[in-house]
JSON list of C-alpha atoms in Angstrom, two decimals:
[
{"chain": "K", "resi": 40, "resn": "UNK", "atom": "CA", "xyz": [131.48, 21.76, 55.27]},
{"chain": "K", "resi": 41, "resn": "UNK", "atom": "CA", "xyz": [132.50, 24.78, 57.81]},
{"chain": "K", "resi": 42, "resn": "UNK", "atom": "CA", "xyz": [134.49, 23.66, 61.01]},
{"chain": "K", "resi": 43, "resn": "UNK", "atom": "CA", "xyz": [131.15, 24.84, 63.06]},
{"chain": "K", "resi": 44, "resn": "UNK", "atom": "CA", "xyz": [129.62, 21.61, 60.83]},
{"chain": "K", "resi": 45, "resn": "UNK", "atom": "CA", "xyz": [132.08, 19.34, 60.69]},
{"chain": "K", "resi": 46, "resn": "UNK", "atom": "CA", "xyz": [132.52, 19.59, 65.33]},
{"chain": "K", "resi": 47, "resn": "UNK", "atom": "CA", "xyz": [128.78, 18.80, 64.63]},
{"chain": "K", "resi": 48, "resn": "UNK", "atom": "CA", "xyz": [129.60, 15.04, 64.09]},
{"chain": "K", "resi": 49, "resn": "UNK", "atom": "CA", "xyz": [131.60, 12.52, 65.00]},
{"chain": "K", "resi": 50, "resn": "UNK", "atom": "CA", "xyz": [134.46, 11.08, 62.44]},
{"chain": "K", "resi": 51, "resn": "UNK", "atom": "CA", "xyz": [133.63, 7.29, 63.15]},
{"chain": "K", "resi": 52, "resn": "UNK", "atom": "CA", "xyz": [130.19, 5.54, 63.54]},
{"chain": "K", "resi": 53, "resn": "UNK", "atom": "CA", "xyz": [129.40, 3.85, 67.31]},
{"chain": "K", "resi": 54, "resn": "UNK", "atom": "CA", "xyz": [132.49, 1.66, 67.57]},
{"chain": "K", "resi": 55, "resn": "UNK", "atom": "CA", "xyz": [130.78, -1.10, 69.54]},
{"chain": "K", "resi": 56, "resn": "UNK", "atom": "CA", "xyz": [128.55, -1.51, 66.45]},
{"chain": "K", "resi": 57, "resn": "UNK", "atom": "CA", "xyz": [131.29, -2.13, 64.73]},
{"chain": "K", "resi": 58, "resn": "UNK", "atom": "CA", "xyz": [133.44, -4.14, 67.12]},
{"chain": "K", "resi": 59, "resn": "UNK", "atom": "CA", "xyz": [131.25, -5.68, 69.62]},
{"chain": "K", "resi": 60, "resn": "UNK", "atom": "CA", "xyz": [134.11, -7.01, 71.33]},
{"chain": "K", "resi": 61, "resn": "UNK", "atom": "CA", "xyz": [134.85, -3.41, 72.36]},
{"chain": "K", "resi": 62, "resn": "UNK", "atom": "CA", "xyz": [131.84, -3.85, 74.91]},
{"chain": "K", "resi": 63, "resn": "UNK", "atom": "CA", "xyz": [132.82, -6.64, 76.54]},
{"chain": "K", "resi": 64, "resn": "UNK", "atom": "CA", "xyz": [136.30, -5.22, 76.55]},
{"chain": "K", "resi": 65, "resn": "UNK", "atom": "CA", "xyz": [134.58, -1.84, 78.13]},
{"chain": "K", "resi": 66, "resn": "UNK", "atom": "CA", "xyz": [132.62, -4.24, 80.63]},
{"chain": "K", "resi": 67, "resn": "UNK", "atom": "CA", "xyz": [136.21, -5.97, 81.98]},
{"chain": "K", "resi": 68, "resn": "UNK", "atom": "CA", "xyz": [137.66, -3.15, 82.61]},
{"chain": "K", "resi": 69, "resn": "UNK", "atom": "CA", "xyz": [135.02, -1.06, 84.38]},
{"chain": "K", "resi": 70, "resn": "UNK", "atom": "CA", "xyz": [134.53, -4.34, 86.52]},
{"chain": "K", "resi": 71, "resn": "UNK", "atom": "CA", "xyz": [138.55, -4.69, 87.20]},
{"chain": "K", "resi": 72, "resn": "UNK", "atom": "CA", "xyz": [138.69, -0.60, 88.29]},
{"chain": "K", "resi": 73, "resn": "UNK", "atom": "CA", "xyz": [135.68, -1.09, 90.15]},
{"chain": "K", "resi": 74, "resn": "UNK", "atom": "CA", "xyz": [136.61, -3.87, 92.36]},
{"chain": "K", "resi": 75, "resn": "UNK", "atom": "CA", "xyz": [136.70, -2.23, 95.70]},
{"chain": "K", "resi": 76, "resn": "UNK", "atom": "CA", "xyz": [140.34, -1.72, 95.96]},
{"chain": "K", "resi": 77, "resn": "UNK", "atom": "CA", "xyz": [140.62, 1.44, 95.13]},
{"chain": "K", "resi": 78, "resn": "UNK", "atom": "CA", "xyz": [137.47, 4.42, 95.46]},
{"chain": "K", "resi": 79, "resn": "UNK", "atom": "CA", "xyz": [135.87, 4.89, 91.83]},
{"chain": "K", "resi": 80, "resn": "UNK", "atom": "CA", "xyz": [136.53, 8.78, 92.78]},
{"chain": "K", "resi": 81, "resn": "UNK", "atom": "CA", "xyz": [139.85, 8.29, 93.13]},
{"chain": "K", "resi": 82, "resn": "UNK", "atom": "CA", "xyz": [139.49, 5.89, 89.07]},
{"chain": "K", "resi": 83, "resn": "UNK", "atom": "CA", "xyz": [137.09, 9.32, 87.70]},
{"chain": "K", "resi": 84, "resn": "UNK", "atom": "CA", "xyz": [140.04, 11.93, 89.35]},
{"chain": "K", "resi": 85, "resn": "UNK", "atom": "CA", "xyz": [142.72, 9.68, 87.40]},
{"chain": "K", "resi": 86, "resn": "UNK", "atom": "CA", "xyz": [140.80, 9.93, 83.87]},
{"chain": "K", "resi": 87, "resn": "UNK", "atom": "CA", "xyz": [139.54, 12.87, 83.86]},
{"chain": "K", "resi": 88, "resn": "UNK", "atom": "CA", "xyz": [143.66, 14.17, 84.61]},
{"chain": "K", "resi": 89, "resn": "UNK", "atom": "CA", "xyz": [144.41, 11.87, 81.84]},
{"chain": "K", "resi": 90, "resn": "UNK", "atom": "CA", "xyz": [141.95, 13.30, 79.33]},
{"chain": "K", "resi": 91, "resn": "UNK", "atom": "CA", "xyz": [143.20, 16.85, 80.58]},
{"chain": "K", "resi": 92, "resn": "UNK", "atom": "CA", "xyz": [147.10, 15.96, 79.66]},
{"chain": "K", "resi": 93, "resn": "UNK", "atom": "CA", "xyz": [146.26, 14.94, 76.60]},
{"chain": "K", "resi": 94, "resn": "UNK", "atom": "CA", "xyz": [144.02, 17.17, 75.61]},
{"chain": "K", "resi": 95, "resn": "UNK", "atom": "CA", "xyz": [140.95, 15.90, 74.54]},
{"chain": "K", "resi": 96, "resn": "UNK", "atom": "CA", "xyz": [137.68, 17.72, 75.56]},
{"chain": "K", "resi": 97, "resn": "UNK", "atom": "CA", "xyz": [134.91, 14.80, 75.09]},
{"chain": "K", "resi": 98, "resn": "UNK", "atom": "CA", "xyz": [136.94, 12.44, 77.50]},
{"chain": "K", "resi": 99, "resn": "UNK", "atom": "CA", "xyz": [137.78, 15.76, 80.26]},
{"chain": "K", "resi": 100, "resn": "UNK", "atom": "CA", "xyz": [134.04, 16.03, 79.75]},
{"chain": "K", "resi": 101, "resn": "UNK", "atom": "CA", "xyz": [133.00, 12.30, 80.02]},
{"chain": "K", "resi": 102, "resn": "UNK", "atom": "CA", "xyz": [135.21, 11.84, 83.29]},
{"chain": "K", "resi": 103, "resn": "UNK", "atom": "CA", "xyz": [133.92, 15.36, 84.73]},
{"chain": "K", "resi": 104, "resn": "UNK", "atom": "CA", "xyz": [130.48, 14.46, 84.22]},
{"chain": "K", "resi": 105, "resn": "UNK", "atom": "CA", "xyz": [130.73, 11.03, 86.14]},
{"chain": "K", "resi": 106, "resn": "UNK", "atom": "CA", "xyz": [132.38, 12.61, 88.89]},
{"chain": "K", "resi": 107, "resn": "UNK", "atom": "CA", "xyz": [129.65, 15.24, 88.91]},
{"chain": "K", "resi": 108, "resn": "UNK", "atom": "CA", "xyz": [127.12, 12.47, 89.25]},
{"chain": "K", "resi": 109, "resn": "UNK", "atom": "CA", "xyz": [129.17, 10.76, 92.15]},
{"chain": "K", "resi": 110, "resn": "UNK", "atom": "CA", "xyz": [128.58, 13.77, 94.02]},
{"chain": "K", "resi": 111, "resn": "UNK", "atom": "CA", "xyz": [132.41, 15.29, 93.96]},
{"chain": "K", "resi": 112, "resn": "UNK", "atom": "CA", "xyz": [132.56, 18.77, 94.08]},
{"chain": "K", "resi": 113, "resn": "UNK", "atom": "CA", "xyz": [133.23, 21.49, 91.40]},
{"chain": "K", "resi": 114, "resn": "UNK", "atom": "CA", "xyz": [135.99, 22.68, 93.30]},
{"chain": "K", "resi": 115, "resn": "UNK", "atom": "CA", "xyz": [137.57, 19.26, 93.26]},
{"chain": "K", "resi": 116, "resn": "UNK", "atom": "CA", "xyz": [136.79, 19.08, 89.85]},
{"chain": "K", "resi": 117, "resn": "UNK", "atom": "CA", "xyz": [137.89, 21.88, 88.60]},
{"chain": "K", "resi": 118, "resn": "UNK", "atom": "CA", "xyz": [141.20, 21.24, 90.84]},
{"chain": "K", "resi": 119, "resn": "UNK", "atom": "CA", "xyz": [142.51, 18.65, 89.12]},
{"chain": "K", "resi": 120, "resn": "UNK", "atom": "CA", "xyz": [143.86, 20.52, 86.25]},
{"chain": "K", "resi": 121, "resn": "UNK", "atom": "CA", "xyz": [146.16, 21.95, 88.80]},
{"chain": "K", "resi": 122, "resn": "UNK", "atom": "CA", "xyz": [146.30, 19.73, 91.45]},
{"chain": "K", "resi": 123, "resn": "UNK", "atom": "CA", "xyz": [149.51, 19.99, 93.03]},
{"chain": "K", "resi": 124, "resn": "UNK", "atom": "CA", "xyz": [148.70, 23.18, 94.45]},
{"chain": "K", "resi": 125, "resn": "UNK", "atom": "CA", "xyz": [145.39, 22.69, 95.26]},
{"chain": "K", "resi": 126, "resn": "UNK", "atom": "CA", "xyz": [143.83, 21.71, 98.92]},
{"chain": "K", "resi": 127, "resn": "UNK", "atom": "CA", "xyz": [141.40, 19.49, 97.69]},
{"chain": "K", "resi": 128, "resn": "UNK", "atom": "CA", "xyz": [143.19, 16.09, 97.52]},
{"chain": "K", "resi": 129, "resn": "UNK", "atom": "CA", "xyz": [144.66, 13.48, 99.53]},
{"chain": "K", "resi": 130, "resn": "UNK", "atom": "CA", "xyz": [147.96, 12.33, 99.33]},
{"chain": "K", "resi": 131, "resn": "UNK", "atom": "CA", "xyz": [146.95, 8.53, 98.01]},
{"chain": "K", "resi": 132, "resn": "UNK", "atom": "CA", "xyz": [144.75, 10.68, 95.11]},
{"chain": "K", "resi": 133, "resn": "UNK", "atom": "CA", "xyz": [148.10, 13.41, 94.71]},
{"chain": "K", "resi": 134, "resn": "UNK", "atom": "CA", "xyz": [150.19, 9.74, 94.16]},
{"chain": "K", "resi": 135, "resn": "UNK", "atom": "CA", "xyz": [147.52, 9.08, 91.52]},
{"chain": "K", "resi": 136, "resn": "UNK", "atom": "CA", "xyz": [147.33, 11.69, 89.55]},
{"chain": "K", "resi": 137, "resn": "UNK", "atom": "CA", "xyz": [151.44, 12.34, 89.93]},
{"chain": "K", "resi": 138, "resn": "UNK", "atom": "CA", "xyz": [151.03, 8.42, 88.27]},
{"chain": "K", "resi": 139, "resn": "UNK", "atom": "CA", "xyz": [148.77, 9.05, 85.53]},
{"chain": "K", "resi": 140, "resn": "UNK", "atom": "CA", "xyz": [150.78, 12.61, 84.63]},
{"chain": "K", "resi": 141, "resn": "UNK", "atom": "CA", "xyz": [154.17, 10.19, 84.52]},
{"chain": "K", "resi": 142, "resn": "UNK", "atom": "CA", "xyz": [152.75, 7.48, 82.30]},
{"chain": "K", "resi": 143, "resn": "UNK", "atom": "CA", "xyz": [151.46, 10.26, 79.65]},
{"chain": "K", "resi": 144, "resn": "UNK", "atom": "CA", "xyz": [153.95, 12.98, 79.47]},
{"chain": "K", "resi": 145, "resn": "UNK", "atom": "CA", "xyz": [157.68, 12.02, 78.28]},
{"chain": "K", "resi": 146, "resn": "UNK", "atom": "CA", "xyz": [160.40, 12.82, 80.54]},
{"chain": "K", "resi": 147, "resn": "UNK", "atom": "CA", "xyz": [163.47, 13.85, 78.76]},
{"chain": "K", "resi": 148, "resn": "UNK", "atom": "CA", "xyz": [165.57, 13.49, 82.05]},
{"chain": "K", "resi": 149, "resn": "UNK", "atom": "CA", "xyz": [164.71, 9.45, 82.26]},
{"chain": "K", "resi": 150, "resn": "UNK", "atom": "CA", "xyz": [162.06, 6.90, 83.42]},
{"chain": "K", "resi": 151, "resn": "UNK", "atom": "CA", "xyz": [158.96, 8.36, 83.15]},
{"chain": "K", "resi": 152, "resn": "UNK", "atom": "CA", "xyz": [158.01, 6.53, 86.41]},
{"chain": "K", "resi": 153, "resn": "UNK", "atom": "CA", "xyz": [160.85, 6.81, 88.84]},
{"chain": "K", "resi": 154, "resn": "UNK", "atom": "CA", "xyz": [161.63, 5.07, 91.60]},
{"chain": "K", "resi": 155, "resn": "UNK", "atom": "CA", "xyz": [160.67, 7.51, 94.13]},
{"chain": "K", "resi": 156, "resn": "UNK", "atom": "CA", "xyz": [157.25, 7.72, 92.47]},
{"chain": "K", "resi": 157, "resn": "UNK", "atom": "CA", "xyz": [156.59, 4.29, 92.69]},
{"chain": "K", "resi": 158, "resn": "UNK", "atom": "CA", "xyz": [157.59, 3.81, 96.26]},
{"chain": "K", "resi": 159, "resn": "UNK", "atom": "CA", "xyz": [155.29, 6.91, 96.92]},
{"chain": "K", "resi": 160, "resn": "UNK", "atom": "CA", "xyz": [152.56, 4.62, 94.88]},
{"chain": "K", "resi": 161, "resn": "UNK", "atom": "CA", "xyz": [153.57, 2.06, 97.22]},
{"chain": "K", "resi": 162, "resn": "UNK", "atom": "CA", "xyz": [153.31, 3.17, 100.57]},
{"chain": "K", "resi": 163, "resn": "UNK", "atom": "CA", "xyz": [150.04, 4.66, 99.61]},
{"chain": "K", "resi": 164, "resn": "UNK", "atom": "CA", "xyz": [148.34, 1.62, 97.90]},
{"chain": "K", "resi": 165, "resn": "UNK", "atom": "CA", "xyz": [148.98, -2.11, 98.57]},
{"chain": "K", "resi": 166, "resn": "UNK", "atom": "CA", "xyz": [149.69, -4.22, 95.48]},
{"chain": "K", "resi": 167, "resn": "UNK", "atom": "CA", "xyz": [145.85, -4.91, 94.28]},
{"chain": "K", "resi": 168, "resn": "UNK", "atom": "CA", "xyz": [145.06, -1.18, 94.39]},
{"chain": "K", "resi": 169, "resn": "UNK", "atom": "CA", "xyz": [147.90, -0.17, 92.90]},
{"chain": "K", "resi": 170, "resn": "UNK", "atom": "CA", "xyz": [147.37, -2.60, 90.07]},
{"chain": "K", "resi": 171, "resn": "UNK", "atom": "CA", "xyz": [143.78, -1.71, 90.00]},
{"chain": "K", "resi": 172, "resn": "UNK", "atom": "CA", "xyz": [145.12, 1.90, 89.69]},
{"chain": "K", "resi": 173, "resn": "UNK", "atom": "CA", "xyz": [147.17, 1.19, 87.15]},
{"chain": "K", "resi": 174, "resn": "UNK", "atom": "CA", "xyz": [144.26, -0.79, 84.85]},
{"chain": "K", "resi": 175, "resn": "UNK", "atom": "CA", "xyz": [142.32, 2.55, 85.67]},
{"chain": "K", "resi": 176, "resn": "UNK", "atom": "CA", "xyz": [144.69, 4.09, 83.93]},
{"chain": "K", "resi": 177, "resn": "UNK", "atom": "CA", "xyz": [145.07, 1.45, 81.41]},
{"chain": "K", "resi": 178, "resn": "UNK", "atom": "CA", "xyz": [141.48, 2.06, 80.87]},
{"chain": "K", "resi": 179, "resn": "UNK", "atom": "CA", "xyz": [141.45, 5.45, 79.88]},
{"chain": "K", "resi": 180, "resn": "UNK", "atom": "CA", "xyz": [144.80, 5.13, 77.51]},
{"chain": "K", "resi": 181, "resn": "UNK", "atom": "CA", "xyz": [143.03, 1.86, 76.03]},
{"chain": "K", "resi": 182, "resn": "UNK", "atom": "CA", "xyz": [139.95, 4.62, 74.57]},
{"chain": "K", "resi": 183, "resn": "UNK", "atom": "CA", "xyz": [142.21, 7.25, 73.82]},
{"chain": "K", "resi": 184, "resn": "UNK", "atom": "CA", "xyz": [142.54, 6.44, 70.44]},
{"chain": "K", "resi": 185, "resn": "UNK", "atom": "CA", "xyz": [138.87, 6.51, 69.44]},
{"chain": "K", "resi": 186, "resn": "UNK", "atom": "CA", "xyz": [138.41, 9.60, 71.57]},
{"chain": "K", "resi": 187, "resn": "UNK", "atom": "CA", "xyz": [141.33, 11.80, 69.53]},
{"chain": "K", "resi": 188, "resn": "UNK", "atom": "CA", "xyz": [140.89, 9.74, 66.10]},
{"chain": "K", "resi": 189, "resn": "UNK", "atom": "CA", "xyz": [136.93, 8.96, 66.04]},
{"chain": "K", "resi": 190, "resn": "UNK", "atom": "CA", "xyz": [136.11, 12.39, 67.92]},
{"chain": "K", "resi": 191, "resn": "UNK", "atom": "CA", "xyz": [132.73, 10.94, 69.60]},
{"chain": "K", "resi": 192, "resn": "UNK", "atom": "CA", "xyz": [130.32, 14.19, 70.47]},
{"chain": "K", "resi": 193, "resn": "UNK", "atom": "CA", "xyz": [131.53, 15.29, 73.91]},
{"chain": "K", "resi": 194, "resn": "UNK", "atom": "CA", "xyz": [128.55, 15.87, 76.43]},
{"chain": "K", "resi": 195, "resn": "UNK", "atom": "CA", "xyz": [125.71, 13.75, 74.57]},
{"chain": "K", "resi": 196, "resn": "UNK", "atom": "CA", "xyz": [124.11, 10.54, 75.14]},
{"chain": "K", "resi": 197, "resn": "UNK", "atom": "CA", "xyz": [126.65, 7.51, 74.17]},
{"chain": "K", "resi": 198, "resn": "UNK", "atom": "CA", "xyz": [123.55, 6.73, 71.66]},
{"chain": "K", "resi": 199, "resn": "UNK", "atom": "CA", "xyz": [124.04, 10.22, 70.15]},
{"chain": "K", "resi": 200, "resn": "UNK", "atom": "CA", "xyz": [127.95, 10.59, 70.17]},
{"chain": "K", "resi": 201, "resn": "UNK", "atom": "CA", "xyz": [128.72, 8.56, 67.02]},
{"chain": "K", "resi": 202, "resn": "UNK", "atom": "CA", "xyz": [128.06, 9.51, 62.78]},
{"chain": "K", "resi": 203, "resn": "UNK", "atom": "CA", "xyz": [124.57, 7.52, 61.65]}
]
């Protein structure tokens, strides 16, 4: 099997087929993130960052996809990969994506969320949003696993991005 081949397929058949749990689990968590506390922009800007820092193109493809159909912008889009210099964003969604970048990438210099982060978090979210913020981010981290281990097809129908 060439590489060409083998990208052709995913490594894992559907998961939910397998663990129909995983729906329900799915369904909880997209109703928790979508409880009006926070914007779901603000939830798509935070995953699709996530699948960016780790590095995993069907997720940075999922997430820009879904914010394409809310309507954001390509230049927002696009922006996020380097957001701190980019005009696009508010501060509450620069707090958010600082958040997301914390939790995933190891600081050798201490916590990986500081103090001065979280009051930043803080003053820009009361305690609901910033929880729902940080289930968004839950969220994404929970899939991570099947995204870099089962490698669904990025960019296809969910019924298509599984092996038969």
């Amino acid at each position: 099997m060439t590489a060409t081949q083998h990208n052709s397929r995913s490594r894992l058949p559907d998961p939910t087929a397998l663990v129909p749990e995983l729906g329900q689990v799915a369904g909880a968590l997209f109703k928790a993130t979508g409880n009006g506390s926070i914007p779901r922009t603000t939830v798509g800007l935070v995953q699709l960052r996530a699948g960016q820092v780790v590095g995993n193109t069907y997720l940075t493809t999922l997430h820009s996809g879904n914010l394409r159909k809310a309507g954001e912008t390509e230049e927002r889009i696009t922006a996020v990969a380097s957001w701190r210099d980019a005009p696009h964003f508010s501060e509450p969604e620069r707090v958010a994506l600082a958040l997301v970048e914390a939790v995933l990438t190891p600081n050798p210099h201490g916590e990986r969320v500081p103090d001065e982060l979280y009051a930043r978090a803080s003053a820009h979210y009361e305690d609901k949003a910033l929880v729902t913020l940080i289930t968004a981010i839950g969220q994404v981290c929970f899939f991570l696993p099947l995204a870099l281990i089962g490698k669904p097809l990025p960019g296809v129908p969910p019924t298509r991005q599984w092996r038969d």
